[in-house]
Coordinates of C-alpha atoms in Angstrom, one line a residue:
X1 CA 125.9 94.6 106.3
X2 CA 123.2 97.5 107.0
X3 CA 124.2 100.9 105.6
X4 CA 124.6 103.4 108.7
X5 CA 126.3 106.7 109.2
X6 CA 130.1 106.4 109.2
X7 CA 130.9 103.5 107.9
X8 CA 133.2 103.1 104.7
X9 CA 132.3 101.1 101.4
X10 CA 135.1 99.9 98.9
X11 CA 138.0 101.6 101.7
X12 CA 137.0 104.7 100.3
X13 CA 133.6 106.1 100.5
X14 CA 132.3 106.9 103.7
X15 CA 128.4 107.0 104.1
X16 CA 127.5 110.2 105.8
X17 CA 123.5 110.7 105.6
X18 CA 120.5 108.9 104.0
X19 CA 119.0 111.0 101.3
X20 CA 116.1 108.4 100.3
X21 CA 114.6 105.0 100.7
X22 CA 113.2 103.2 97.8
X23 CA 111.6 99.6 97.1
X24 CA 114.9 98.1 95.9
X25 CA 117.5 100.3 98.1
X26 CA 118.8 102.8 100.1
X27 CA 120.6 106.0 98.1
X28 CA 123.0 107.6 100.7
X29 CA 125.1 111.0 100.5
X30 CA 128.9 110.2 100.8
X31 CA 132.2 111.1 100.7
X32 CA 135.2 110.1 98.5
X33 CA 137.7 110.1 100.7
X34 CA 140.4 109.6 98.2
X35 CA 139.4 112.3 95.5
X36 CA 137.6 114.3 98.5
X37 CA 134.3 114.6 96.3
X38 CA 131.0 114.1 97.6
X39 CA 129.0 111.3 95.8
X40 CA 125.6 109.4 96.1
X41 CA 125.6 105.5 97.0
X42 CA 122.8 103.3 95.9
X43 CA 122.9 100.3 98.4
X44 CA 120.9 97.2 97.7
X45 CA 118.7 96.2 100.3
X46 CA 119.7 93.2 102.3
X47 CA 116.5 91.1 101.2
X48 CA 117.5 91.3 97.6
X49 CA 121.3 90.4 97.8
X50 CA 120.8 86.7 97.7
X51 CA 118.6 87.3 94.7
X52 CA 120.8 86.8 91.9
X53 CA 118.4 88.2 89.4
X54 CA 118.1 91.3 91.4
X55 CA 122.1 91.7 91.6
X56 CA 122.2 91.0 88.1
X57 CA 120.1 94.0 86.9
X58 CA 121.8 96.3 89.7
X59 CA 125.3 95.3 87.8
X60 CA 123.6 96.1 84.5
X61 CA 122.8 99.5 86.3
X62 CA 126.4 100.2 86.3
X63 CA 127.2 98.7 83.2
X64 CA 124.5 100.4 81.1
X65 CA 125.1 103.8 82.6
X66 CA 129.1 103.6 81.9
X67 CA 128.6 103.2 78.3
X68 CA 127.1 106.6 78.2
X69 CA 128.6 110.0 78.8
X70 CA 126.6 112.7 78.5
X71 CA 125.7 116.0 80.6
X72 CA 121.8 114.6 80.4
X73 CA 122.5 111.4 82.3
X74 CA 123.6 110.9 86.0
X75 CA 127.0 109.5 85.9
X76 CA 127.9 106.3 87.7
X77 CA 131.4 106.2 89.2
X78 CA 131.9 102.5 90.6
X79 CA 130.2 99.6 91.6
X80 CA 131.0 96.9 94.4
X81 CA 130.3 94.4 96.4
X82 CA 131.4 93.7 100.2
X83 CA 130.3 91.8 103.1
X84 CA 126.8 90.6 101.7
X85 CA 125.7 94.0 100.3
X86 CA 126.0 95.5 96.4
X87 CA 126.2 99.4 95.9
X88 CA 126.7 101.7 93.2
X89 CA 128.4 104.8 93.4
X90 CA 126.8 108.0 91.4
X91 CA 126.9 111.6 90.9
X92 CA 124.8 113.2 93.3
X93 CA 122.4 115.5 91.6
X94 CA 121.3 118.7 92.9
X95 CA 117.3 118.8 92.7
X96 CA 114.6 116.9 92.9
X97 CA 112.8 114.4 90.8
X98 CA 110.1 116.0 88.3
X99 CA 107.2 113.8 89.9
X100 CA 108.1 115.8 93.2
X101 CA 107.6 118.9 91.1
X102 CA 104.4 117.8 89.7
X103 CA 102.9 116.7 92.7
X104 CA 103.7 120.3 94.1
X105 CA 103.1 122.7 91.0
X106 CA 100.7 120.1 89.6
X107 CA 100.8 121.6 85.8
X108 CA 103.8 123.4 84.1
X109 CA 103.9 125.8 81.5
X110 CA 104.1 124.9 78.0
X111 CA 107.9 126.4 77.7
X112 CA 108.8 124.2 80.7
X113 CA 107.1 121.5 79.2
X114 CA 109.0 121.8 76.2
X115 CA 112.4 122.4 77.6
X116 CA 112.1 118.8 79.7
X117 CA 111.1 117.1 76.3
X118 CA 114.2 118.6 74.7
X119 CA 116.7 118.1 77.0
X120 CA 115.6 114.6 78.0
X121 CA 115.9 113.8 74.1
X122 CA 119.0 114.9 73.6
X123 CA 120.1 112.8 76.6
X124 CA 118.4 109.8 75.3
X125 CA 119.8 110.1 71.8
X126 CA 123.3 109.0 72.6
X127 CA 122.1 106.0 74.5
X128 CA 119.6 105.0 71.4
X129 CA 122.2 105.3 69.1
X130 CA 124.2 102.4 71.0
X131 CA 121.1 100.1 71.0
X132 CA 120.3 100.9 74.9
X133 CA 117.0 101.5 75.4
X134 CA 115.9 103.0 78.8
X135 CA 112.5 101.3 79.2
X136 CA 111.4 103.3 82.3
X137 CA 111.2 106.5 81.6
X138 CA 109.0 108.5 83.9
X139 CA 109.1 111.7 86.1
X140 CA 110.8 109.6 89.3
X141 CA 113.5 109.2 86.7
X142 CA 114.0 112.3 85.4
X143 CA 115.9 114.6 88.1
X144 CA 115.4 118.5 87.3
X145 CA 118.5 120.9 89.3
X146 CA 118.1 124.5 90.5
X147 CA 119.1 125.7 87.1
X148 CA 116.4 123.6 85.5
X149 CA 118.8 121.2 83.7
X150 CA 117.3 117.6 83.2
X151 CA 119.4 114.5 84.5
X152 CA 118.1 110.7 83.8
X153 CA 118.7 108.1 86.5
X154 CA 118.3 104.6 86.9
X155 CA 119.1 102.5 84.0
X156 CA 118.7 99.6 85.9
X157 CA 116.2 97.6 83.5
X158 CA 117.6 99.1 80.1
X159 CA 118.5 96.6 77.8
X160 CA 120.9 96.8 74.5
X161 CA 119.5 95.8 71.6
X162 CA 122.2 92.9 70.8
X163 CA 121.9 91.4 74.4
X164 CA 119.8 88.8 75.9
X165 CA 117.3 90.6 78.2
X166 CA 117.1 90.0 81.9
X167 CA 113.9 89.3 81.9
X168 CA 112.2 86.0 81.1
X169 CA 110.3 85.6 77.6
X170 CA 107.3 87.5 77.5
X171 CA 107.7 89.1 80.8
X172 CA 106.9 92.9 80.8
X173 CA 108.9 95.4 82.9
X174 CA 108.0 99.2 83.3
X175 CA 105.8 101.3 84.8
X176 CA 102.3 101.0 83.1
X177 CA 101.1 104.3 83.5
X178 CA 104.3 105.4 81.2
X179 CA 104.6 102.2 79.3
X180 CA 104.4 101.8 75.3
X181 CA 102.2 100.0 73.6
X182 CA 104.5 97.3 72.2
X183 CA 106.0 96.8 75.5
X184 CA 102.8 96.0 76.9
X185 CA 102.3 93.2 74.5
X186 CA 105.6 91.9 74.9
X187 CA 107.2 93.3 71.5
X188 CA 110.7 94.6 71.8
X189 CA 111.1 97.8 73.1
X190 CA 112.9 100.5 70.8
X191 CA 114.0 104.1 71.3
X192 CA 110.6 104.7 69.9
X193 CA 109.1 103.4 73.4
X194 CA 111.2 105.7 75.0
X195 CA 109.7 108.4 72.7
X196 CA 105.8 107.3 73.7
X197 CA 107.1 107.4 77.8
X198 CA 108.4 110.9 77.3
X199 CA 104.8 112.0 75.6
X200 CA 103.2 110.6 78.9
X201 CA 105.3 112.9 80.8
X202 CA 104.6 116.0 78.7
X203 CA 101.1 115.1 78.5
X204 CA 101.2 115.0 82.4
X205 CA 103.1 118.2 82.9
X206 CA 100.8 120.5 80.6
X207 CA 97.3 118.9 82.1
X208 CA 98.2 117.6 85.3
X209 CA 97.1 114.1 85.4
X210 CA 97.9 111.2 82.8
X211 CA 96.2 110.1 79.8
X212 CA 95.6 106.9 80.5
X213 CA 94.3 105.6 84.0
X214 CA 92.5 102.5 85.5
X215 CA 91.7 100.4 88.9
X216 CA 94.8 98.1 88.0
X217 CA 98.1 98.1 86.5
X218 CA 96.6 95.6 83.9
X219 CA 93.6 98.2 82.8
X220 CA 96.2 101.1 82.4
X221 CA 98.3 98.9 80.0
X222 CA 95.5 97.6 78.2
X223 CA 94.4 101.7 78.0
X224 CA 97.8 102.1 76.6
X225 CA 97.5 99.6 73.8
X226 CA 93.6 100.1 73.0
X227 CA 92.7 103.7 73.6
X228 CA 93.5 107.0 72.0
X229 CA 94.6 109.3 74.5
X230 CA 92.3 112.4 75.1
X231 CA 92.4 115.5 73.3
X232 CA 94.9 118.0 75.0
X233 CA 93.2 121.4 76.0
X234 CA 92.3 123.5 73.2
X235 CA 93.7 126.4 75.2
X236 CA 97.1 124.9 74.2
X237 CA 99.0 126.0 71.0
X238 CA 98.5 123.5 67.9
X239 CA 102.0 122.8 67.1
X240 CA 102.6 121.5 70.9
X241 CA 99.3 119.8 70.9
X242 CA 100.5 117.9 67.6
X243 CA 104.1 116.8 69.1
X244 CA 102.5 115.2 72.0
X245 CA 100.1 113.1 69.7
X246 CA 102.7 112.4 67.4
X247 CA 104.6 111.1 70.7
X248 CA 101.5 109.1 71.9
X249 CA 101.0 107.4 68.5
X250 CA 100.2 103.8 68.9
X251 CA 102.3 102.5 66.1
X252 CA 106.1 103.4 66.8
X253 CA 106.8 104.2 62.9
X254 CA 104.1 107.1 63.2
X255 CA 106.3 108.5 66.1
X256 CA 109.3 110.9 65.7
X257 CA 112.0 109.2 64.1
X258 CA 114.6 109.4 66.7
X259 CA 115.3 111.4 69.8
X260 CA 117.4 114.1 68.1
X261 CA 114.6 115.1 65.5
X262 CA 112.2 114.9 68.7
X263 CA 114.6 117.4 70.5
X264 CA 114.8 119.7 67.3
X265 CA 110.9 120.1 67.0
X266 CA 110.4 120.6 70.7
X267 CA 113.2 123.6 70.3
X268 CA 111.7 124.9 67.1
X269 CA 108.0 124.9 68.6
X270 CA 110.1 126.8 72.0
X271 CA 111.5 129.6 69.4
X272 CA 108.2 129.6 67.1
X273 CA 109.9 128.2 64.1
X274 CA 107.1 125.8 63.0
X275 CA 108.5 125.1 59.6
X276 CA 111.4 123.5 61.4
X277 CA 109.5 121.4 63.8
X278 CA 107.5 120.0 60.6
X279 CA 110.5 119.2 58.8
X280 CA 111.9 117.6 61.9
X281 CA 108.8 115.7 62.9
X282 CA 106.4 115.3 59.8
X283 CA 103.6 113.3 61.6
X284 CA 102.8 116.5 63.6
X285 CA 101.3 117.7 60.1
X286 CA 98.6 114.3 60.9
X287 CA 97.3 116.3 63.7
X288 CA 97.4 119.8 62.9
X289 CA 95.2 119.1 59.8
X290 CA 92.3 118.2 62.0
X291 CA 92.7 121.6 64.0
X292 CA 93.6 124.1 60.7
X293 CA 96.8 125.2 59.4
X294 CA 99.1 127.3 61.7
X295 CA 98.7 131.1 60.1
X296 CA 101.2 132.9 62.9
X297 CA 103.8 131.9 65.4
X298 CA 102.8 131.0 68.8
X299 CA 104.1 132.7 71.6
X300 CA 105.0 129.3 73.7
X301 CA 106.2 131.5 77.0
X302 CA 102.8 133.3 77.4
X303 CA 100.5 130.4 76.5
X304 CA 98.2 129.1 79.1
X305 CA 98.5 126.0 80.5
X306 CA 96.0 122.7 80.3
X307 CA 94.1 123.9 83.7
X308 CA 90.6 124.9 83.9
X309 CA 88.4 125.9 86.3
X310 CA 86.0 123.3 87.9
X311 CA 82.4 124.3 89.0
X312 CA 82.8 122.1 92.0
X313 CA 85.3 124.6 93.4
X314 CA 88.2 122.2 92.6
X315 CA 91.0 122.1 89.9
X316 CA 90.1 120.2 87.1
X317 CA 91.9 119.1 84.0
X318 CA 90.7 120.1 81.1
X319 CA 88.9 117.0 78.5
X320 CA 87.8 119.6 75.7
X321 CA 86.3 118.6 72.7
X322 CA 88.4 117.0 70.0
X323 CA 89.0 119.4 67.2
X324 CA 88.6 116.3 64.5
X325 CA 85.4 116.7 62.8
X326 CA 82.3 115.4 64.3
X327 CA 81.5 113.2 62.0
X328 CA 84.1 109.9 61.8
X329 CA 85.8 111.7 64.5
X330 CA 86.7 108.7 66.1
X331 CA 87.6 106.6 63.3
X332 CA 89.8 109.4 62.0
X333 CA 91.2 109.9 65.6
X334 CA 92.0 106.1 65.5
X335 CA 93.8 106.7 62.5
X336 CA 96.0 109.9 63.3
X337 CA 97.6 108.2 66.4
X338 CA 97.7 104.9 64.8
X339 CA 95.7 102.8 66.9
X340 CA 95.9 99.0 66.1
X341 CA 92.6 96.5 66.7
X342 CA 91.8 96.0 70.3
X343 CA 94.4 93.6 71.5
X344 CA 94.3 91.3 74.3
X345 CA 97.2 90.8 76.7
X346 CA 98.4 87.6 78.1
X347 CA 100.5 88.1 81.2
X348 CA 103.0 85.5 82.5
X349 CA 103.9 84.7 86.1
X350 CA 106.0 87.7 87.2
X351 CA 109.2 87.6 89.3
X352 CA 109.0 90.1 92.4
X353 CA 110.4 93.7 91.9
X354 CA 109.9 96.6 93.7
X355 CA 107.3 99.3 93.3
X356 CA 109.4 101.4 91.3
X357 CA 109.4 99.3 88.4
X358 CA 106.1 97.9 88.3
X359 CA 105.2 94.3 87.0
X360 CA 101.8 94.0 85.5
X361 CA 99.7 91.3 86.0
X362 CA 96.2 90.7 86.6
X363 CA 94.8 89.6 90.1
X364 CA 91.8 87.6 90.9
X365 CA 90.0 90.9 91.8
X366 CA 90.8 91.9 88.4
X367 CA 89.6 89.2 86.7
X368 CA 86.4 88.7 88.8
X369 CA 85.7 92.7 87.7
X370 CA 85.9 92.1 84.6
X371 CA 83.4 88.8 84.5
X372 CA 81.4 91.0 86.2
X373 CA 81.2 93.7 83.5
X374 CA 81.1 91.5 81.0
X375 CA 77.9 90.0 82.9
X376 CA 76.4 93.2 83.4
X377 CA 77.3 94.3 79.3
X378 CA 75.2 90.9 78.1
X379 CA 72.3 91.6 80.8
X380 CA 71.8 95.4 79.3
X381 CA 72.2 94.1 75.9
X382 CA 69.4 91.8 76.3
X383 CA 67.0 94.3 78.2
X384 CA 67.6 96.5 75.1
X385 CA 66.7 93.4 72.7
X386 CA 63.7 92.9 74.3
X387 CA 62.7 96.6 74.5
X388 CA 63.2 96.9 70.7
X389 CA 61.0 93.7 70.0
X390 CA 58.0 95.0 72.3
X391 CA 58.2 98.5 70.3
X392 CA 58.3 96.3 66.7
X393 CA 55.4 94.1 68.0
X394 CA 53.3 97.6 68.7

C-alpha cells in the first residue's frame, strides 16, 4: 500500500500531509482519531517491505525506542504492518534537524554547542544505562525544537549489548563522517562510540566543517582510525577545545567516562566552573597541559566561533597552528588523543541500505586511486634517492 493523504493506518491514524522523504521511507503528519493528537508516521518504502533484514531493523527501531522514556528522545507510540506496509507511529517534534541548522548558519556559538552536547549526552545516558548504543549519532538525527531543546531520533541501527547484532559479522554500520574508530574497525560499539560521534558534531558546530574528510566513505573511515583531528582554532576557549579533543580520543578509554560525566563537564564549562569540568572529565587536563593552565573563568557566551576570514573573499574554517610544543608536536598530539598504530580496514561485502545509514565499502575507483597514489609515492622516493646518490658522488 502506497501512503497517500486521507488513508487510515491501523484503523486510527489518518495521514494528512507528507513531511519528508528519505532513503528508507516517508514521514507523514497524521491524526490519531482515537486520542485526537497529531503524530508523525514513518512508512517503510514498498521496495523494502519484502526484505526481512529491513523489516527487522524497522521493528528494532520501535522496540529500542520503546525501552526509553526521556524528554530528549522522540517517543515511539505504536508500530504496525498492514497490506504490505510497515509503519512507525512517533511523536511529532516541532523544529528541524541540526543538519539543516548547520547548513543555514554554518557555525554555532560555543554556548549553543555546549548546550547541544550536554542535552544529547543526558538523553543518551538512560539508553547507555540499559546497554543500548545508538551507533548513528549525527546532526540529521538530532532534532532541535524552537525553544532549543534536543530530541534524538532514529534508533533503527541501535544495538543492545546482550543481543545478537542485526548486521552480519564484520559488517560496519553508521555514517562514515561520524563513525567512531572502533566501529570502523569492526569492534563492538559502546556508549563511548556515541560520545565520539557527538564530539564530531561539536567540532562541526564550532568550525563549520567536520574534522575528517575524504574522496570516499572508506577514506573518511580510515581517517577516523589513523589521523589526529586538526586542532581547533585558538580563538576558542581552552576548556571547550580540551573537552572536544577528549571526546575525539581514538582509544575509548581516554574519552569521558560516560554520558552523564560529559554532560556535567559541558554544563560546568558553560557556567565557567572549570574545576567541576575537570573533575567530571579528567582527560581534559591532557590537552590543557599543552596550551597552558587556565587562570581565569572563560565567558563562553561571548567567546568567538572558529570562523576566520579567507583572503579569497570566502568564509574559511580555521586550521590554526597547534598549541602543542613544536618539537615532538606530532608525537605528543598522537599520544594525547590516544592514536593507535596505522590500521588497515578490511571491508566485507555489504548489504544494501539507504544513504542515511551509510555502508562503508571500497570501490574499484578507490582501489585504483590508492594504487596510483602508491605508484606515484614509490616513483618520488626513487627520484629522491637518485638525487641523493648524485649529490654524494659530487
